[in-house]
PDB file of C-alpha atoms and ligand atoms in Angstrom:
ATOM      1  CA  UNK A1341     -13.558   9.507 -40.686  1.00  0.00           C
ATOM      2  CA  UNK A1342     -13.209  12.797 -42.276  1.00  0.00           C
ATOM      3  CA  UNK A1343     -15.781  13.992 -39.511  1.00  0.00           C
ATOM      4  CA  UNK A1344     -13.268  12.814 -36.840  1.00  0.00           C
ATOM      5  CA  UNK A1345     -10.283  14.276 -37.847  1.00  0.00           C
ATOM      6  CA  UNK A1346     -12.100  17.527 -37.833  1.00  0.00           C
ATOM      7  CA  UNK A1347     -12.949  17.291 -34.623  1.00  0.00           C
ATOM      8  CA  UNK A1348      -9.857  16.186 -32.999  1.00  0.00           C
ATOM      9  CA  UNK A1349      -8.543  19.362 -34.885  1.00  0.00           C
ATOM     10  CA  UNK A1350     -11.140  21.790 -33.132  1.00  0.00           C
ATOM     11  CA  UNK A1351      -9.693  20.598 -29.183  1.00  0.00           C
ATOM     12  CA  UNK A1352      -6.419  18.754 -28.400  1.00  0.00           C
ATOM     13  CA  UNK A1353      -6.038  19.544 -25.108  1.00  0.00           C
ATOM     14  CA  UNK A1354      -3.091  17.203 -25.088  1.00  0.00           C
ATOM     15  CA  UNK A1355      -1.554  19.686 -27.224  1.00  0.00           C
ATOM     16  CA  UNK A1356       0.625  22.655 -25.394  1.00  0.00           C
ATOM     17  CA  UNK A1357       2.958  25.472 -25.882  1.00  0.00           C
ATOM     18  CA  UNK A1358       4.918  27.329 -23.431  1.00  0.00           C
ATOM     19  CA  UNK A1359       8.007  29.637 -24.038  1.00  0.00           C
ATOM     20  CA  UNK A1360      11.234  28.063 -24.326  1.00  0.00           C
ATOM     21  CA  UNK A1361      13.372  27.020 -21.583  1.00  0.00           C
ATOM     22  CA  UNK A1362      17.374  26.548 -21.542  1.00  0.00           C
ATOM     23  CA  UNK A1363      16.956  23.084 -20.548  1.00  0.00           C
ATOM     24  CA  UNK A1364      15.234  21.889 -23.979  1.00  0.00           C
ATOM     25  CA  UNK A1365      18.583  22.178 -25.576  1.00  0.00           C
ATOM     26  CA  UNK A1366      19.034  17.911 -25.495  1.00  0.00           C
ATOM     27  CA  UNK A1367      15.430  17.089 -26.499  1.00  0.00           C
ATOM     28  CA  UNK A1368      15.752  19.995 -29.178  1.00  0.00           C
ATOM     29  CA  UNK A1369      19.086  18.821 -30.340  1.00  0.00           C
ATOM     30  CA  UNK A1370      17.726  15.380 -30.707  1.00  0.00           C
ATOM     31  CA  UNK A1371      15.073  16.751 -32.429  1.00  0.00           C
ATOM     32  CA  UNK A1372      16.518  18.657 -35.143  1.00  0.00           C
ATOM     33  CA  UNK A1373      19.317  15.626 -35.595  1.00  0.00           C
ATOM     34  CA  UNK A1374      16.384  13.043 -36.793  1.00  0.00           C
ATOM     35  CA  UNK A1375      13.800  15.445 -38.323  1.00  0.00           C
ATOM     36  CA  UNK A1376      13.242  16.448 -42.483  1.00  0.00           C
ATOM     37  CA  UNK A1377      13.912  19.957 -42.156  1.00  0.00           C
ATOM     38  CA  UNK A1378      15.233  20.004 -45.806  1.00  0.00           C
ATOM     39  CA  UNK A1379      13.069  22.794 -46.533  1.00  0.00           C
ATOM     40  CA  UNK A1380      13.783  25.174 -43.839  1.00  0.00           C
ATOM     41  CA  UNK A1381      16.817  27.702 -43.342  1.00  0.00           C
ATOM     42  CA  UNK A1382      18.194  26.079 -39.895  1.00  0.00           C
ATOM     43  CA  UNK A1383      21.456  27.230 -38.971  1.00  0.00           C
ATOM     44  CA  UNK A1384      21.740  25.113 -35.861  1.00  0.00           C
ATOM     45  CA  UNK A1385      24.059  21.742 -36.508  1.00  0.00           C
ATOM     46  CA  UNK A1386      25.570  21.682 -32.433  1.00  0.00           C
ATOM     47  CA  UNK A1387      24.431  20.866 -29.043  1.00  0.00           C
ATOM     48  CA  UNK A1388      26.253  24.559 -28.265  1.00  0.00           C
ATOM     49  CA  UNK A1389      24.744  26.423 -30.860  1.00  0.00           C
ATOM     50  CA  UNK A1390      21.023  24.939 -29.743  1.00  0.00           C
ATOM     51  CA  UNK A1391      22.237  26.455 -26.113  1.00  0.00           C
ATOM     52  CA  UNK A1392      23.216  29.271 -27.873  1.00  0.00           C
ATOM     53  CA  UNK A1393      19.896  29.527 -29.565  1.00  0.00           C
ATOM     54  CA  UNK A1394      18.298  29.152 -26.478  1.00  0.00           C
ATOM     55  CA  UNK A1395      20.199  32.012 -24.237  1.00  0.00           C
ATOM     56  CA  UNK A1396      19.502  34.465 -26.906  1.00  0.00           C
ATOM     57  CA  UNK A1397      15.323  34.060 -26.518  1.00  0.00           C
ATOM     58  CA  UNK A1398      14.724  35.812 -23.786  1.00  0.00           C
ATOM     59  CA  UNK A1399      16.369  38.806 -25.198  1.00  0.00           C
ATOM     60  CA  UNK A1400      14.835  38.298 -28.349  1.00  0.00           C
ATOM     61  CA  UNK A1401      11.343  38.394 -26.680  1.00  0.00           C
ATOM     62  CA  UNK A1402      12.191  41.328 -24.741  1.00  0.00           C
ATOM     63  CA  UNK A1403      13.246  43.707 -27.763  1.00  0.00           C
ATOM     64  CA  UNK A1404       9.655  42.264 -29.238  1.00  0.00           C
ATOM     65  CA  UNK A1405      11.838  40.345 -32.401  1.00  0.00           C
ATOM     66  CA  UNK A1406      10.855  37.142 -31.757  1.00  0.00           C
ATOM     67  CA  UNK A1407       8.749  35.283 -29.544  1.00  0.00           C
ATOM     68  CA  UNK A1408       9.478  30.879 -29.482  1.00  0.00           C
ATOM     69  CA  UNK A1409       7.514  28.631 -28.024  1.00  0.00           C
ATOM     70  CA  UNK A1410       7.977  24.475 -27.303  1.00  0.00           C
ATOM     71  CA  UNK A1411       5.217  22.333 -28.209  1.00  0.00           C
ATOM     72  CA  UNK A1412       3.878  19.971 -25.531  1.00  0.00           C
ATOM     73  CA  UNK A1413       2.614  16.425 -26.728  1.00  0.00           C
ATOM     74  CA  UNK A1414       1.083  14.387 -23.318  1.00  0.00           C
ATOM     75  CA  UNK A1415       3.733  16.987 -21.764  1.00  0.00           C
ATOM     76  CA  UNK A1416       6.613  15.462 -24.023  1.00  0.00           C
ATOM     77  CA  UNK A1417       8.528  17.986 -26.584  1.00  0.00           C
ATOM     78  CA  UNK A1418       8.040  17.031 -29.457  1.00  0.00           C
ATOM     79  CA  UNK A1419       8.683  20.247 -31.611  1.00  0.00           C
ATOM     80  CA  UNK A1420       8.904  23.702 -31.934  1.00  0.00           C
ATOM     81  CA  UNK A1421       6.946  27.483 -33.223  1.00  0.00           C
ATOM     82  CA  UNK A1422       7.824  31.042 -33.156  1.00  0.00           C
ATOM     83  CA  UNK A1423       6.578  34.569 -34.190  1.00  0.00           C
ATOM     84  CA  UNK A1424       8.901  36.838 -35.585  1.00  0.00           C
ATOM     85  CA  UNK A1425       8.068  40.275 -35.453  1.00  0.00           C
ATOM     86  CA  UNK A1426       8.349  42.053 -38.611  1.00  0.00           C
ATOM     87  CA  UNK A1427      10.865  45.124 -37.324  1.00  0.00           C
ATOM     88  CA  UNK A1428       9.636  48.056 -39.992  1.00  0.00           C
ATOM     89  CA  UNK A1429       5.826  46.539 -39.425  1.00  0.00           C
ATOM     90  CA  UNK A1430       5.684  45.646 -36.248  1.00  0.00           C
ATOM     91  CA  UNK A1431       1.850  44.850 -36.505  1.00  0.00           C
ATOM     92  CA  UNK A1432       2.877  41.840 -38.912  1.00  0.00           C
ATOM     93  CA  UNK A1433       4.371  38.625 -37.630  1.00  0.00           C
ATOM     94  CA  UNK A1434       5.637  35.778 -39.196  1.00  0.00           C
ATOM     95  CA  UNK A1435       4.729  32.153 -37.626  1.00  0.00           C
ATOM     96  CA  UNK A1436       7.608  29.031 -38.367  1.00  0.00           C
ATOM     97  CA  UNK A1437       7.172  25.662 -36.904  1.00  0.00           C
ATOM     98  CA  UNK A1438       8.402  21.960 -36.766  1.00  0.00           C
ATOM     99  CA  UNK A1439       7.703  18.807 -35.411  1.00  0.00           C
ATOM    100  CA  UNK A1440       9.496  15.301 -34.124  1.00  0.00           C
ATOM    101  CA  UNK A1441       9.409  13.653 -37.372  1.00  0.00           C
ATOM    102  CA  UNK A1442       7.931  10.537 -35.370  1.00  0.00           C
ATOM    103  CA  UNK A1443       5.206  12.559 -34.175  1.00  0.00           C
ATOM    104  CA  UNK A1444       3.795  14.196 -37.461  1.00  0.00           C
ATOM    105  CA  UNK A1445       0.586  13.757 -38.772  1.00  0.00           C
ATOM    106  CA  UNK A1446      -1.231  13.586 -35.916  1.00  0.00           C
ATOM    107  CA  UNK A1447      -2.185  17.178 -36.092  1.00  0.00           C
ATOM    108  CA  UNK A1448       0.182  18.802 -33.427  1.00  0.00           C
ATOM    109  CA  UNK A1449       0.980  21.524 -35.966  1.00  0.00           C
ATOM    110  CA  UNK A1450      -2.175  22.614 -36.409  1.00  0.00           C
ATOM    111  CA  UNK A1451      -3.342  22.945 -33.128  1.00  0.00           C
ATOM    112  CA  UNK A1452       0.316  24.556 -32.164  1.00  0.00           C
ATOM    113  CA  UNK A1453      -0.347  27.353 -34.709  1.00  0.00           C
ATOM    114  CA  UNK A1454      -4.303  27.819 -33.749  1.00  0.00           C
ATOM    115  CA  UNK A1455      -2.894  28.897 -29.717  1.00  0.00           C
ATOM    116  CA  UNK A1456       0.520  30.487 -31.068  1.00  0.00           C
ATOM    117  CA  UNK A1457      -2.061  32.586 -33.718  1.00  0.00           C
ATOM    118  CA  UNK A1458      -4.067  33.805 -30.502  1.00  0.00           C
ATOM    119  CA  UNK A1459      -0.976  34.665 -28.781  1.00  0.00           C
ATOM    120  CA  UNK A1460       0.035  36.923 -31.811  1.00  0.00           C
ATOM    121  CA  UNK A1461      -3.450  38.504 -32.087  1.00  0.00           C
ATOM    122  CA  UNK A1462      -4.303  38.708 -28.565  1.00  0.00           C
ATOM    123  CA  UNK A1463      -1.133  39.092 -26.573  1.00  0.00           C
ATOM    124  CA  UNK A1464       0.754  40.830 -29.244  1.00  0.00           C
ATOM    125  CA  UNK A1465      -1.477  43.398 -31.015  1.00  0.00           C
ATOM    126  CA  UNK A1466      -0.637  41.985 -34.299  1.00  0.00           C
ATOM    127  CA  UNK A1467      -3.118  42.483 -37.219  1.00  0.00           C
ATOM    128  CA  UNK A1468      -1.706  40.199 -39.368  1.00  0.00           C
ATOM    129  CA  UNK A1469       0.236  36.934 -39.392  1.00  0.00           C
ATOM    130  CA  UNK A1470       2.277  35.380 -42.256  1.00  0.00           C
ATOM    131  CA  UNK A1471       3.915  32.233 -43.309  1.00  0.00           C
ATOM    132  CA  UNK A1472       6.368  31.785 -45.687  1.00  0.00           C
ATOM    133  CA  UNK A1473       6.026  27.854 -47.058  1.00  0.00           C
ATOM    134  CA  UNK A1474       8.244  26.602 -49.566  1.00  0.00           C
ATOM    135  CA  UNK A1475       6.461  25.769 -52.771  1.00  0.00           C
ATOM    136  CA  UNK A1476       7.675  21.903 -52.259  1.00  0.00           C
ATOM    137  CA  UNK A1477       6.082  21.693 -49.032  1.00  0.00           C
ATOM    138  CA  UNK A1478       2.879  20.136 -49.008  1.00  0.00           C
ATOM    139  CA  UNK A1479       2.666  18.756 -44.970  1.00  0.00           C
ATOM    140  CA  UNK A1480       3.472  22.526 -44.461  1.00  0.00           C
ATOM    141  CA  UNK A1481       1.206  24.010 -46.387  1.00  0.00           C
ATOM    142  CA  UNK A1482      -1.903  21.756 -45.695  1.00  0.00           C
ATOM    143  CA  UNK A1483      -1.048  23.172 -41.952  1.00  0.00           C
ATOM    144  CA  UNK A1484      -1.316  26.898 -43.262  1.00  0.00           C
ATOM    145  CA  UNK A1485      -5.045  25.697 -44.558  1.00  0.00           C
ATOM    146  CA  UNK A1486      -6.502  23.806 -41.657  1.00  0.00           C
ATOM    147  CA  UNK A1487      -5.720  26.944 -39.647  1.00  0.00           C
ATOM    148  CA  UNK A1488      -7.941  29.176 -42.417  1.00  0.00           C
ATOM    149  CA  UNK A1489      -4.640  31.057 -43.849  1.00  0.00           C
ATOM    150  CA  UNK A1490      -5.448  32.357 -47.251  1.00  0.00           C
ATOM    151  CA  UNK A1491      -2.748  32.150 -50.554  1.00  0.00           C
ATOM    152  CA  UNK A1492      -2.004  35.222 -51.147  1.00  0.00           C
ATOM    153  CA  UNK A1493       1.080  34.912 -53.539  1.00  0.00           C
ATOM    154  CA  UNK A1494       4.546  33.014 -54.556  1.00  0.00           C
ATOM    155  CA  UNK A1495       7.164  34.904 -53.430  1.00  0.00           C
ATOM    156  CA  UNK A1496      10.261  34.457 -55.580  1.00  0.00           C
ATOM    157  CA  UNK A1497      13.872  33.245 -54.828  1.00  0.00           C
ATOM    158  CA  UNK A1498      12.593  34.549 -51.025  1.00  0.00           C
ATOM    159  CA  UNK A1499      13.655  31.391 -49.540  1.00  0.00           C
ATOM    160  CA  UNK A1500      17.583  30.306 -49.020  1.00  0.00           C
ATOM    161  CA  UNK A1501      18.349  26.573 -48.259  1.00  0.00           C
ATOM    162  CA  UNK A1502      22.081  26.567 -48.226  1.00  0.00           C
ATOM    163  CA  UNK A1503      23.656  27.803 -51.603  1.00  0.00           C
ATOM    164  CA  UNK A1504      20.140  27.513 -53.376  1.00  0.00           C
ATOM    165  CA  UNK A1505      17.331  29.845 -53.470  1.00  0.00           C
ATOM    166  CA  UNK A1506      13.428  28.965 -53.657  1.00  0.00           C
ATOM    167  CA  UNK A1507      10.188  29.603 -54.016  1.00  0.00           C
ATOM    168  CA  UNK A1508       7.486  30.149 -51.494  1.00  0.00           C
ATOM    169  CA  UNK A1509       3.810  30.601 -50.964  1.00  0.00           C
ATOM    170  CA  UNK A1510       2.441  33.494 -48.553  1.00  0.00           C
ATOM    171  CA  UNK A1511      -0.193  32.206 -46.715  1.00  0.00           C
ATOM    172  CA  UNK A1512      -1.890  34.734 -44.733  1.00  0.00           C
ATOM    173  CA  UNK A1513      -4.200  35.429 -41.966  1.00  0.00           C
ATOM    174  CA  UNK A1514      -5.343  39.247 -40.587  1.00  0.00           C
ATOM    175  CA  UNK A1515      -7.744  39.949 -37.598  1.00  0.00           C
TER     176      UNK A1515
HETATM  177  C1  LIG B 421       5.128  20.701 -41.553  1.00  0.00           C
HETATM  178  C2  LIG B 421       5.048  19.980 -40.204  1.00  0.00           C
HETATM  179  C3  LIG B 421       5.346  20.963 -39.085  1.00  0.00           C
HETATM  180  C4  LIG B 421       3.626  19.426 -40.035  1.00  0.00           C
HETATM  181  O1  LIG B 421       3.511  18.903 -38.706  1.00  0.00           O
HETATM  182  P1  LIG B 421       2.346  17.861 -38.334  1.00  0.00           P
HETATM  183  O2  LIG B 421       2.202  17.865 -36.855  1.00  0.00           O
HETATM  184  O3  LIG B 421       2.600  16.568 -39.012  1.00  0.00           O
HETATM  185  O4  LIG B 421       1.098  18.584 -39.012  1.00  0.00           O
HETATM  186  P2  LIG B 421      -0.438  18.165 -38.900  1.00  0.00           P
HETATM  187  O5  LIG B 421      -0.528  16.727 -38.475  1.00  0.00           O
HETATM  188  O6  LIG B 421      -1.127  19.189 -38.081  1.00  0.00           O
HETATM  189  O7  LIG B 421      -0.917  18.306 -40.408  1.00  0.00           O
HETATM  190  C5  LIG B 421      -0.155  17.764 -41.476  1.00  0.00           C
HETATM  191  C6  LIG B 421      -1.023  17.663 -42.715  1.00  0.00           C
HETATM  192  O8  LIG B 421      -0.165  17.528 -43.854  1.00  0.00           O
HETATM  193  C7  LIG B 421      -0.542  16.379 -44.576  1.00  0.00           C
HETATM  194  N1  LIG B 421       0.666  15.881 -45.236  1.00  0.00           N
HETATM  195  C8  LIG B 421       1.751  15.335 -44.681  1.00  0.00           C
HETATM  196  N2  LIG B 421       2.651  15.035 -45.639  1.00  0.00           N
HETATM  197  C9  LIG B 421       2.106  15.417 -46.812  1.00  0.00           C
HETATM  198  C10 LIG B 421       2.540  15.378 -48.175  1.00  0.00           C
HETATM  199  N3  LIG B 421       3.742  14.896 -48.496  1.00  0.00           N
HETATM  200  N4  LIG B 421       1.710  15.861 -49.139  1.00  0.00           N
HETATM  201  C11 LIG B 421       0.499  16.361 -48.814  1.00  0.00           C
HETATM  202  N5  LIG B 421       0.035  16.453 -47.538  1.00  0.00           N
HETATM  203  C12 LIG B 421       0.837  15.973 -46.557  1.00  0.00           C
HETATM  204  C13 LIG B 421      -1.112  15.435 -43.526  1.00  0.00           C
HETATM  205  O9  LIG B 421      -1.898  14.421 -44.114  1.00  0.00           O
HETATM  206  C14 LIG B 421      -1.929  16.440 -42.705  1.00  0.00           C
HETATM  207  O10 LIG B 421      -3.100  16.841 -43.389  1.00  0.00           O
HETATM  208  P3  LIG B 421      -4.557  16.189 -43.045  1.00  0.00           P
HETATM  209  O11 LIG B 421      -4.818  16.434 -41.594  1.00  0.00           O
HETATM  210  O12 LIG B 421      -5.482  16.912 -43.962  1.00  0.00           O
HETATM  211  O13 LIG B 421      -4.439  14.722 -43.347  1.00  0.00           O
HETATM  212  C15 LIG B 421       6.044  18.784 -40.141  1.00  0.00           C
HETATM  213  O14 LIG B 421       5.880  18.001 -41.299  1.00  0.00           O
HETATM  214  C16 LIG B 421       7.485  19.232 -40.034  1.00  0.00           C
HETATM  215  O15 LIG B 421       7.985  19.480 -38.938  1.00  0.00           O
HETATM  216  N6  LIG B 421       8.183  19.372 -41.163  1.00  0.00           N
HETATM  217  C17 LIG B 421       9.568  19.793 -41.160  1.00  0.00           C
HETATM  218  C18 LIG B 421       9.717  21.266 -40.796  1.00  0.00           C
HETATM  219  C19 LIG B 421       8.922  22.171 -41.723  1.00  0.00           C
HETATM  220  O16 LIG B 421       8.883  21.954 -42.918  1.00  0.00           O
HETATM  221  N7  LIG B 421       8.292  23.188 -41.133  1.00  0.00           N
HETATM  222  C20 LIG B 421       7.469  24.130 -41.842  1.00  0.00           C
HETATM  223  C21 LIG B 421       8.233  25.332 -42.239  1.00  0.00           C
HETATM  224  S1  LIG B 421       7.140  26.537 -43.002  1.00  0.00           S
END
């Protein structure tokens, strides 16, 4: 069994990422409405702020800030990643990412991360790639470890969830 998984995890060529288009906004919105994001920062609650979102990527990409991607499941999307460029460091990116909550656990993450982590160290130039996972999240974190990122630290209070502030783990990967 074990033996499986790990193989599924090594090629899932049903799994695919492209750069996000203005016409996701629905599936998105839909998304975000039924999925436990209760330990991420995500300022979107409106169809028109999802659009908003959306309209602001390309210029995003262009000034090299950020760079967001749709995940592909059988050619369905089903979730979401990004790099954001670190602005004083601009060889350091951090990676974010989240999934249909009725498609987790099927390891869409994973593989999503492995081809947006080749993006950043291929396409990008980045030597190093970060992500920030609140302490509480284990799904998240077991992610950050099938994709060979190392603990490097908890990072205090670096995390805000509405009024409250939390803890998270760096997980890190370099080239
Ligand atoms: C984190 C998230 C993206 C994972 O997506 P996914 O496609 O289900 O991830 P994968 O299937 O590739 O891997 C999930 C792993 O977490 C494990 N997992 C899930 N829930 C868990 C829990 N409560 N405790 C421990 N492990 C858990 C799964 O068993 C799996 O590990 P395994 O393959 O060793 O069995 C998804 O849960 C999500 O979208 N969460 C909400 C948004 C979020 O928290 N994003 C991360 C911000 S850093």
């Amino acid at each position: 069994m074990f033996f499986i998984k790990e193989i599924q995890s090594l090629f899932m060529p049903e799994v695919k990422i492209r750069p996000q288009e203005l016409f996701d906004a629905e599936r998105f919105f839909e998304i975000i409405s039924h999925t436990n994001l209760e330990f991420m920062e995500f300022p979107i609650k409106t169809l028109e702020e999802e659009r908003d979102f959306l309209q602001l990527n390309e210029a995003k990409r262009r000034a090299n800030f950020e760079h967001n991607y749709s995940i592909l499941y059988y050619g369905k999307l089903v979730g979401a990643c990004g790099i954001r460029i670190d602005q004083h460091r601009p060889w350091i990116g951090e990676i974010g990412y989240f999934i249909d909550r009725d498609y987790q656990g099927r390891g869409i993450a994973t593989e999503a991360v492995k081809q947006l982590e080749k993006i950043g160290f291929e396409k990008l130039d980045l030597q190093r790639i970060v992500i920030l996972i609140d302490t509480r999240n284990r799904a998240s974190e077991r992610v950050a470890q099938k994709c060979g990122y190392q603990k490097e630290c908890v990072m205090r209070k670096i995390h805000r969830v509405g009024e409250d502030y939390y803890d998270c783990f760096l997980y890190a990967k370099t080239r």
